[in-house]
XYZ file of C-alpha atoms in Angstrom:
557
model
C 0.000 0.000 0.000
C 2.074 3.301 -1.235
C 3.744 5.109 1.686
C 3.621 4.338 5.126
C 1.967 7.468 6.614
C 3.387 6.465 9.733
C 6.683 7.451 8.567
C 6.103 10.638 7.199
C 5.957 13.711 9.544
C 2.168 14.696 10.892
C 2.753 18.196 10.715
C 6.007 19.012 8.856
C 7.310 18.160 5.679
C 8.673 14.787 4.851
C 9.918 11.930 6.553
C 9.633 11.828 9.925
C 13.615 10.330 9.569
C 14.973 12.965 7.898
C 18.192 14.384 9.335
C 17.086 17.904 10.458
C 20.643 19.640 8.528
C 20.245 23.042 10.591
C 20.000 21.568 14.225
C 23.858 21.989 14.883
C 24.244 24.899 12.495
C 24.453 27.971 14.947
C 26.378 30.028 12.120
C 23.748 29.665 9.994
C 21.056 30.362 12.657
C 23.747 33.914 13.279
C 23.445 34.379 10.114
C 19.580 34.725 8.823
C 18.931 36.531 12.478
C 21.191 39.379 10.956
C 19.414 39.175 7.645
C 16.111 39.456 9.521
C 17.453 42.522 11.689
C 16.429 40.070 14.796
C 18.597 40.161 17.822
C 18.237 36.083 17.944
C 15.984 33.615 16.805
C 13.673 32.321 20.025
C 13.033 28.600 20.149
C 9.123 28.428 19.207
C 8.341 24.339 19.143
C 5.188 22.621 17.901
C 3.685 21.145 20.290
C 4.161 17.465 20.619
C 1.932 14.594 19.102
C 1.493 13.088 22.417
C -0.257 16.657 23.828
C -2.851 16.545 20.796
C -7.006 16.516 21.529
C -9.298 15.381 18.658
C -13.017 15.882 18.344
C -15.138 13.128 18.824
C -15.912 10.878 15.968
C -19.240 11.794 14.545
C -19.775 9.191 12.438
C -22.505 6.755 13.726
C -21.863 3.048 14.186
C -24.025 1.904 11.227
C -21.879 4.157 9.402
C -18.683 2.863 10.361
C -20.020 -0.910 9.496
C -21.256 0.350 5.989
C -17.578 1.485 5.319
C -16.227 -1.468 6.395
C -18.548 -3.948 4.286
C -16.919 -1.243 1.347
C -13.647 -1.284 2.007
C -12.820 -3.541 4.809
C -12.488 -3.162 8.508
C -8.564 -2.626 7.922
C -8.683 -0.474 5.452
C -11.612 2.508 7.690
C -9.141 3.933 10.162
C -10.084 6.239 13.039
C -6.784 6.441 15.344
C -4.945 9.855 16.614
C -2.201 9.654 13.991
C -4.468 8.810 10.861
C -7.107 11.621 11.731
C -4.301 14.408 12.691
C -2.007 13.758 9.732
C -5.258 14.017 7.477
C -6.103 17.065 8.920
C -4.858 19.191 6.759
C -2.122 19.849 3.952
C 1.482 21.813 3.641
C 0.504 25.463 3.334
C 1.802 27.451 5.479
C -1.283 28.644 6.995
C -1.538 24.326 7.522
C 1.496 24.301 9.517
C 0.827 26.775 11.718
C -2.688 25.673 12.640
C -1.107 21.701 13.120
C 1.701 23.028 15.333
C -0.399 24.805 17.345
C -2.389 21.455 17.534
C -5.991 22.683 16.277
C -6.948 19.327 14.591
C -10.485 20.766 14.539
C -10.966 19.596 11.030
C -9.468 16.209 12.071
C -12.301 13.872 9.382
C -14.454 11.251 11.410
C -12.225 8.428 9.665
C -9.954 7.665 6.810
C -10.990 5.410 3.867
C -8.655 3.684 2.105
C -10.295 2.132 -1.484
C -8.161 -0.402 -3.605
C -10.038 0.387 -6.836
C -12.233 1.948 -8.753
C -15.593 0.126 -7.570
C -15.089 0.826 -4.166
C -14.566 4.536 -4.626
C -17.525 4.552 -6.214
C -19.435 2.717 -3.358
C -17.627 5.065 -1.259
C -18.912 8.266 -2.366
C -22.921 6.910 -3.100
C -22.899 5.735 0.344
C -21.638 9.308 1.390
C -24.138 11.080 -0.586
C -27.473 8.804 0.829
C -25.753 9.954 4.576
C -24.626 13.697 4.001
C -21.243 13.095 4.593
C -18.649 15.050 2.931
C -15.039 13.405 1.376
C -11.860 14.816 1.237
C -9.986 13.293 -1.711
C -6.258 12.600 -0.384
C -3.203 12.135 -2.703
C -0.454 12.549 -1.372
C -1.372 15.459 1.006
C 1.169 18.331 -0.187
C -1.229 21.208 -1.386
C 0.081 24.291 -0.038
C -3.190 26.362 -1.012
C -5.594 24.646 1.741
C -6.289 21.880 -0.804
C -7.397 18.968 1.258
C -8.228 20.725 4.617
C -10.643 19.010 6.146
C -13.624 21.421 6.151
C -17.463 20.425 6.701
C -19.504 23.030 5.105
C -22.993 22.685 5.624
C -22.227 18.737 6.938
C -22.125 17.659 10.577
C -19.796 14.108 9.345
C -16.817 14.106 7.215
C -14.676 10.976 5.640
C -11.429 11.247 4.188
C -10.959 9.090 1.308
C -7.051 8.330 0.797
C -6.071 6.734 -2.609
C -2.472 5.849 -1.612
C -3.431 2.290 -1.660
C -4.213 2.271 -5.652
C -0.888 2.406 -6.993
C -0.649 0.027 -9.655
C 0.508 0.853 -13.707
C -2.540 -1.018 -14.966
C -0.796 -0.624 -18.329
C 1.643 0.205 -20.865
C 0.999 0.998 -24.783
C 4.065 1.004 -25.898
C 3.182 1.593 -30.052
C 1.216 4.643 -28.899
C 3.660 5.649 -26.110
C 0.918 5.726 -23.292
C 0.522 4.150 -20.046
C -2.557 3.966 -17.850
C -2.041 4.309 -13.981
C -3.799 4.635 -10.377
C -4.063 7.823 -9.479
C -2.996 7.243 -5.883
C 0.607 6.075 -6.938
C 3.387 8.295 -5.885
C 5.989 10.014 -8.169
C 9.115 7.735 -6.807
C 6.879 4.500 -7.960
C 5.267 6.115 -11.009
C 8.964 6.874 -12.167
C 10.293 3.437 -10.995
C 7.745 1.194 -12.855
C 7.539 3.489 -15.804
C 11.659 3.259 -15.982
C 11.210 -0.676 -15.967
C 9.182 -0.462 -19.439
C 12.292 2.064 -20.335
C 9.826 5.640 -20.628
C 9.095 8.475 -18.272
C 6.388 10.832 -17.495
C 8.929 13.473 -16.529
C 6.540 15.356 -14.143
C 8.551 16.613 -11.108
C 6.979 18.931 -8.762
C 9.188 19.963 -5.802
C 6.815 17.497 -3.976
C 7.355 14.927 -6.241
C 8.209 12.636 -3.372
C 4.788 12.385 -2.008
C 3.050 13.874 -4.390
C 0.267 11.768 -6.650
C -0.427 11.423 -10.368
C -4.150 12.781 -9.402
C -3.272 15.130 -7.087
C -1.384 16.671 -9.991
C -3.847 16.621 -12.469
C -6.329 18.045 -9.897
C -4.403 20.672 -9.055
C -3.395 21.645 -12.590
C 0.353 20.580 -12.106
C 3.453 21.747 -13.445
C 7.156 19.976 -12.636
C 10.216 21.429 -12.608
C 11.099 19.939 -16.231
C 7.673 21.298 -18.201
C 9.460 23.069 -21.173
C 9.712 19.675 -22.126
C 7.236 16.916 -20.521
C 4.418 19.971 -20.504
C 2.244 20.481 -17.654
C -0.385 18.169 -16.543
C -2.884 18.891 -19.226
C -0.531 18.379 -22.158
C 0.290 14.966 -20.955
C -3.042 13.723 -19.764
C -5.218 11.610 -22.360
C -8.367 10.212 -20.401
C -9.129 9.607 -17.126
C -11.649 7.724 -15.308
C -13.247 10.142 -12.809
C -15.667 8.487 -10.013
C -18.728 10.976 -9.049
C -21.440 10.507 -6.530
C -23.645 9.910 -9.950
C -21.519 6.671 -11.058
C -18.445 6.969 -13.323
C -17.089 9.515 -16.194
C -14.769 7.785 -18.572
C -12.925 9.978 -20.776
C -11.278 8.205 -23.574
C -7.811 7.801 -24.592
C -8.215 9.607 -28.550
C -5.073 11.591 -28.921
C -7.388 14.401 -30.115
C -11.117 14.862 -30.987
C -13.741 17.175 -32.275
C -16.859 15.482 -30.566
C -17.614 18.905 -28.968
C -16.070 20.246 -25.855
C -13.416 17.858 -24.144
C -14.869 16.885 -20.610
C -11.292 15.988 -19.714
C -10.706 19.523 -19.914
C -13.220 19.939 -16.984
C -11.230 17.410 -14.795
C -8.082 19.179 -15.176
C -7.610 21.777 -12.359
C -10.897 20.550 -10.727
C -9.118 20.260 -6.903
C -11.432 17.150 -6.406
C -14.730 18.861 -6.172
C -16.037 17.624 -9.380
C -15.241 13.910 -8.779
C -12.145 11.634 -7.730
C -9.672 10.782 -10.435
C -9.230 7.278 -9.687
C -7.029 6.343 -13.235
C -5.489 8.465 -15.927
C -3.884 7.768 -19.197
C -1.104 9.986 -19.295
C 1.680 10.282 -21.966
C 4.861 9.000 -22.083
C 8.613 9.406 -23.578
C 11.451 7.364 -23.749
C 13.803 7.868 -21.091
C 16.425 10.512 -21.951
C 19.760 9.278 -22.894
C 21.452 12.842 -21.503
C 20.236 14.504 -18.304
C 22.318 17.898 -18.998
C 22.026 20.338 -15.678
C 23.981 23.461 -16.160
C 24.470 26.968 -14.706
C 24.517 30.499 -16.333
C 24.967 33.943 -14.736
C 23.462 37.148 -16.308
C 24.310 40.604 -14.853
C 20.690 41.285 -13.700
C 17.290 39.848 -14.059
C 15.982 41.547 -17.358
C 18.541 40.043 -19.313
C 18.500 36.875 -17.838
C 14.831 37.434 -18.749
C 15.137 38.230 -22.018
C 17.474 35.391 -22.994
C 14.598 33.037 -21.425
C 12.127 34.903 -23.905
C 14.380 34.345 -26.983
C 14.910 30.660 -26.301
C 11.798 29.708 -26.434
C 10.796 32.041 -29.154
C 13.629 29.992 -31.250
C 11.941 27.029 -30.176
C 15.284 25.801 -28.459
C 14.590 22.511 -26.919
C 15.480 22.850 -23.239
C 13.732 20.886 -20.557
C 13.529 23.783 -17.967
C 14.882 27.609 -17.588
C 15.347 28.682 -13.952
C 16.230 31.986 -13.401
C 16.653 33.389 -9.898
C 16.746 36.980 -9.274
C 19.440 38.874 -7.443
C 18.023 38.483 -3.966
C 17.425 34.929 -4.420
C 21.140 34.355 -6.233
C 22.741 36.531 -3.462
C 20.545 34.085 -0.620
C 21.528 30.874 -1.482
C 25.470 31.810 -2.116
C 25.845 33.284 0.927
C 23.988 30.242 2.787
C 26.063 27.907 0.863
C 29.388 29.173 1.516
C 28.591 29.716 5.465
C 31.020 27.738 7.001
C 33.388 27.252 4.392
C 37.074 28.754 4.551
C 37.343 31.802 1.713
C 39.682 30.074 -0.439
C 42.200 31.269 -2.700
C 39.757 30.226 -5.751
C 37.009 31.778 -3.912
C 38.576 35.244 -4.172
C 39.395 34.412 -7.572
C 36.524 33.542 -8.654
C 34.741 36.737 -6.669
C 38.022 39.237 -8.359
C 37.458 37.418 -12.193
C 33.444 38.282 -11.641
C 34.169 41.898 -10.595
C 36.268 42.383 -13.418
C 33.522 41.276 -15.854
C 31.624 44.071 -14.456
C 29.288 41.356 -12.235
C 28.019 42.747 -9.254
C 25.604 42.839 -6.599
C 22.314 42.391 -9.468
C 23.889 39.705 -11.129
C 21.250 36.534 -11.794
C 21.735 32.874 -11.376
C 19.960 30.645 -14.072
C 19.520 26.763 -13.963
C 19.263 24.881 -17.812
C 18.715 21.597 -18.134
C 18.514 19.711 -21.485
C 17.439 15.821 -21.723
C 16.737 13.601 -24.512
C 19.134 12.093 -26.885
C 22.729 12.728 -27.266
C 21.794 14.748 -30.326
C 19.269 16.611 -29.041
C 20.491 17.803 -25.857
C 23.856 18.715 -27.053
C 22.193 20.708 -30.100
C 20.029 22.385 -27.255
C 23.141 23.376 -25.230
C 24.876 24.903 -27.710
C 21.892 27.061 -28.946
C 21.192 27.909 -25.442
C 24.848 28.824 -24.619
C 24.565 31.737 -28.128
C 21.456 33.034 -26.960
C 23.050 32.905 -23.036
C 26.108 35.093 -24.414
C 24.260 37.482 -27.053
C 22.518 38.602 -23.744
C 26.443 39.241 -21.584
C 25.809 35.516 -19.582
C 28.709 33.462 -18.159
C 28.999 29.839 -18.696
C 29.010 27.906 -15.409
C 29.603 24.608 -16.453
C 27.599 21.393 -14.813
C 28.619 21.570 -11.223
C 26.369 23.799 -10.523
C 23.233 22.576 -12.275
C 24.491 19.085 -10.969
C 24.283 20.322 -7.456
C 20.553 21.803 -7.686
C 19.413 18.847 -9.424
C 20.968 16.723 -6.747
C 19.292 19.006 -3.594
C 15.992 19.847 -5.929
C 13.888 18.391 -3.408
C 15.282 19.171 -0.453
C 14.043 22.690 0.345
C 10.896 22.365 1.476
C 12.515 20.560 4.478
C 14.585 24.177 5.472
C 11.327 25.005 6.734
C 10.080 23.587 9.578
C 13.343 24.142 11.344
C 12.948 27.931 10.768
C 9.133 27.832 12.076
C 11.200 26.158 14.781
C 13.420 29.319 15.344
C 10.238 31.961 14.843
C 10.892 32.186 11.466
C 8.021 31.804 9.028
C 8.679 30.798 5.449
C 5.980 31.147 2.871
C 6.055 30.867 -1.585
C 3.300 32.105 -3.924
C 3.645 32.230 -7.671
C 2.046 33.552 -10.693
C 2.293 33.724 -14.416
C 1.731 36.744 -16.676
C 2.365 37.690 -20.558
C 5.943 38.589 -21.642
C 4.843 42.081 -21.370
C 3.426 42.324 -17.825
C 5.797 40.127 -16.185
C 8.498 42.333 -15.803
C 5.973 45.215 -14.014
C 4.445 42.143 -12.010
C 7.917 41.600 -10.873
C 8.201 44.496 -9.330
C 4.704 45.104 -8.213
C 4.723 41.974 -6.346
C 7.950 42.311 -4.699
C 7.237 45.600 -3.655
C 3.913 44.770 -1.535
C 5.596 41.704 -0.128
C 8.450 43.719 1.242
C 5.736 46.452 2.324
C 3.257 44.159 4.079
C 6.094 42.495 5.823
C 7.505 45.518 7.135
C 4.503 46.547 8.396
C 3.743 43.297 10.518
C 7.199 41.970 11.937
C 7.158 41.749 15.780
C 9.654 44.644 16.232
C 10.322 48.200 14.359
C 13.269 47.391 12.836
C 13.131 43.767 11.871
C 12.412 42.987 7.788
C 11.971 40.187 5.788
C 13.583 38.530 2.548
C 11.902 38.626 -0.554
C 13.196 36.601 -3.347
C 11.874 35.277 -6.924
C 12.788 32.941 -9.516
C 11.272 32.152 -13.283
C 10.241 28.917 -12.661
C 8.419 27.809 -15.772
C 8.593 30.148 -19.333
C 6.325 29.942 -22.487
C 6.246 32.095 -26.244
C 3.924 34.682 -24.455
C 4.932 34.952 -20.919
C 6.481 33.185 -17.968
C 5.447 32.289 -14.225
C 7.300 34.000 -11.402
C 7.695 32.024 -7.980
C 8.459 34.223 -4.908
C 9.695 32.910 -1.409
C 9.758 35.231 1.577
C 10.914 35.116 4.942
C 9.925 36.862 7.903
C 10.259 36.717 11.603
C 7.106 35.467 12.699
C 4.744 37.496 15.002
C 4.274 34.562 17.516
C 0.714 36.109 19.206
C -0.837 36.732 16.167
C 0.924 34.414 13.551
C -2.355 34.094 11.034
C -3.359 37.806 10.902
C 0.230 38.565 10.089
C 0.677 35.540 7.377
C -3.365 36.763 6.079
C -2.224 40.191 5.895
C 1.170 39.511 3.792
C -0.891 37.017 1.646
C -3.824 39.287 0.628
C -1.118 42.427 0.188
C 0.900 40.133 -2.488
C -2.272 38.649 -4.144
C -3.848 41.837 -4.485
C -0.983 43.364 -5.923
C -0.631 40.018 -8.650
C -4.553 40.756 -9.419
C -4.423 44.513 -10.391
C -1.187 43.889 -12.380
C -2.154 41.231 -14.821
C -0.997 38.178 -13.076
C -3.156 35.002 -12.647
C -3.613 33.823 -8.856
C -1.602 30.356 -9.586
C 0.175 28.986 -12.061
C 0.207 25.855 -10.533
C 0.136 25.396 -7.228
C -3.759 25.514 -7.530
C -6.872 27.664 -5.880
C -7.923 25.442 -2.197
C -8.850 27.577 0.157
C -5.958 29.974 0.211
C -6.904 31.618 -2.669
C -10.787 31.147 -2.857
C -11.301 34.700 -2.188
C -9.947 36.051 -6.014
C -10.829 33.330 -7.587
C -14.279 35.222 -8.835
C -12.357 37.940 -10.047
C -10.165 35.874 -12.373
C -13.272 33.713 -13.303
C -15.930 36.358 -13.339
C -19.955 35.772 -12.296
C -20.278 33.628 -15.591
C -17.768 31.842 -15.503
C -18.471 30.279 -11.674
C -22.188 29.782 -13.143
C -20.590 27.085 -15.708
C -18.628 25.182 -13.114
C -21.083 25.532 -10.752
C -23.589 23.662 -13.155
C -20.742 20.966 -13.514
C -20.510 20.580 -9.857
C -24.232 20.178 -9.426
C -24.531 17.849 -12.447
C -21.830 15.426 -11.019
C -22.179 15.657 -7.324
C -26.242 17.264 -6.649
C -25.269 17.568 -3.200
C -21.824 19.132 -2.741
C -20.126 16.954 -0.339
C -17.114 16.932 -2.452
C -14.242 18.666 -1.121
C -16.261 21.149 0.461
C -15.260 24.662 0.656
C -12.175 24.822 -1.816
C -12.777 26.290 -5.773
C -16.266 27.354 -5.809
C -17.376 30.252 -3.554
C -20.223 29.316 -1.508
């Protein structure tokens, strides 16, 4: 059955096992306090799992026996650990609600369905009792995606698909491959690698994260330039409703009117459970080419980004950072480390090629065949130098591809220290983004100022291109800030609805793909409009008549 939940961290990130790498790293701890303008960083602990108080289960006992003729006894779980780890999901606002230890939204029990069928059963039986489901991946929405809230019902179920993991099959004249949708990215990749092809789809959650969470949540990994995002590799999927099952097809194209697949896409699980998808599939790359660039400031490395993919240069993904973030994760990656002769070199050489304190990191990585990836590289390096880059070589694209998942684990320990760490993203045209940029960063840096715990603390805002297209790009900002321990959700609310805001009146969408959840349910009718939310709203009531789908995330109530 997938992942042992047991062994992944209740209200953190990760595996509970994981070596905490800043425990014993004082200098580093010296470091961001000075960066923050804090004195010190306090100790500020979640409280322990042993300290936690659920609400009673309010599921009845002829509803516990109906689950288990569905599932099986074993399979309808009701214990401490089950209920508080499906609590909620990885947002920030998440975290600091399970560290506190509110497991108000705790669900009455946890379903785990082997199949199809018994999702199915699942969700009529939860429809004749007025009992709302959470559909569960792999829990790592960080928009208040799975959060366990009621609406207008008194019982809630979470329904877990971890334990349908299977590749049902693999077409490989068509280069297609039909999967469970509760399977993990590790095992998708492992038992797609036996049959020698690859989905390529690598979210930074990509170790927990499930093929249909991502297609709920309208997906995009780190490699997209090339694999595409979730709805250029989906086909079909079968999608289980309260009203019986929508099967999609596996056509590579059609004209049979609108594509209901489309509607599945991006539908956060309030439509229906994805319970298979067809997805497609490549061979796996011969070269896995990870290099690093630097551009003298972000515009350039901007506008190199915008003419490779107008040249239709075949790169697998185009990471720029911006200064702040470049400067950020040098200086945390040499702390510690002696300033070495080559280090001074390295620092004079840059100086005298005129880089300073604006110059702009940029990741590029280039898979496929030998052919292909070299003939990338090289048309990547022109463009690179036409716009003043320098060449980096492969250590350092090496090295982030190496540590690509390992950020999200950075933060915990801060929330440990009173720091909060937070990310939002967005995606606008070519000819917004740059004013987006700097719109965004500007109300970030503003909001935090104005709700730090002391006068003359600040935060760190930083941004990197993350994902780039013909017309436009999507920007992903991370910002740190010294948390305001008495009134830690008012402060995070306040720096959230400043940035949004500021995304909203200058052109930017609310996600690019990190999705809508709760988090950002309250602009979601202004990128829709009244229309727009009338159409969905007839496919919600079409597929499940009485909304106990995912309650509370997409559609405003």
């Amino acid at each position: 059955m997938g992942i042992d939940r047991t062994k992944i961290r209740w209200n953190g990130w990760g595996w509970a096992a994981h070596k905490d790498d800043l425990s014993d790293r004082e200098d580093i701890w010296r470091w961001l306090a000075s960066e923050l303008s804090m004195p010190a960083l306090l100790a500020t602990p979640a409280r322990g799992f042993e300290e936690l108080s659920l609400p009673p289960c309010a599921l009845s006992l002829e509803d516990r026996h109906s689950l288990n003729r569905i599932v099986g006894e074993e399979h309808v779980r009701g214990d401490v650990y089950e209920r508080a780890f499906h609590t909620l999901g990885r947002s920030y606002y998440d975290l600091l609600r399970l560290r506190a230890g509110d497991l108000s939204l705790a669900p009455d029990v946890v379903v785990y369905p082997r199949g199809t069928e018994e999702v199915l059963a699942v969700l009529k039986f939860a429809a004749e009792r007025d009992i709302a489901v959470i559909p569960f991946g792999g829990g790592t929405s960080v928009v208040g995606g799975v959060s366990g809230v009621r609406g207008a019902f008194k019982k809630a179920i979470t329904v877990d698909l971890s334990a349908m993991d299977r590749l049902i099959d693999i077409d490989n004249v068509s280069g297609t491959a039909t999967v469970e949708a509760g399977i993990a990215g590790p095992a998708l990749e492992k038992a797609l690698e036996t049959k020698g092809v690859t989905l390529g789809h690598t979210p930074q959650s990509f170790e927990f994260s499930t093929l249909g969470g991502w297609i709920a949540h309208r997906g995009a990994g780190q490699g997209s330039n090339r694999y595409g995002r979730a709805e250029d590799w989906l086909i079909g999927v079968k999608l289980a409703t309260p009203r019986g099952l929508l099967a999609t097809g596996d056509a590579p194209a059609s004209a049979v009117g609108p594509q209901l697949v489309d509607l599945i896409v991006g539908s956060e699980g309030v439509f229906g459970i994805v319970t298979e998808a067809t997805v497609r599939v490549r061979p796996q790359p011969a070269v896995c080419d990870y290099r690093g660039y630097l551009f003298r400031d972000f515009e350039s490395g901007m506008a190199a980004i915008r003419a490779a993919m107008r040249e239709d240069i075949a790169t697998t993904m185009l990471r720029l950072s911006d200064a702040d973030e470049t400067r950020f994760y040098r200086s945390y990656g040499n702390l510690g480390r002696p300033r070495t002769i080559l280090r001074r070199l390295t620092d004079l050489y840059l100086e005298m090629r005129h880089f300073d304190e604006k110059a702009c990191a940029l990741i590029a990585g280039f898979e496929g065949s030998r052919s292909i990836a070299k003939a990338a590289r090289k048309q990547f390096d022109a463009v690179a130098r036409r716009h003043g880059a320098l060449a980096l070589g492969t250590r350092t694209g090496e090295r982030w591809r190496q540590s690509r998942f390992q950020a999200p684990y950075l933060r915990d320990p801060m929330m440990d220290r009173g720091v909060g760490v937070d990310t939002l993203e967005t995606a606008a045209s070519w000819s917004k983004l740059g004013v987006l940029y700097a719109a965004t960063r500007a109300a970030l840096e503003t909001a935090i100022q104005q709700a730090v715990p002391r006068e003359d603390a600040k935060g760190i805002v930083m941004c990197h291109v993350s994902h780039s297209y013909t017309d436009g790009a999507s920007l992903y900002f991370t910002y740190i800030f010294p948390r305001t321990l008495d009134g830690d959700v008012v402060q995070w609310k306040t720096i959230k609805k400043a940035a949004t805001d500021a995304i909203v009146a200058n052109g930017g969408t609310v996600s690019h793909h990190h999705g809508v959840g709760e988090d950002h349910l309250p602009w979601f009718a202004q990128e829709k409009g009244t229309l727009g939310i009338d159409v969905l709203r007839a496919v919600k009531a079409a597929l499940d008549p009485k909304g106990i789908l995912n309650p509370g995330k997409l559609l405003p109530d």
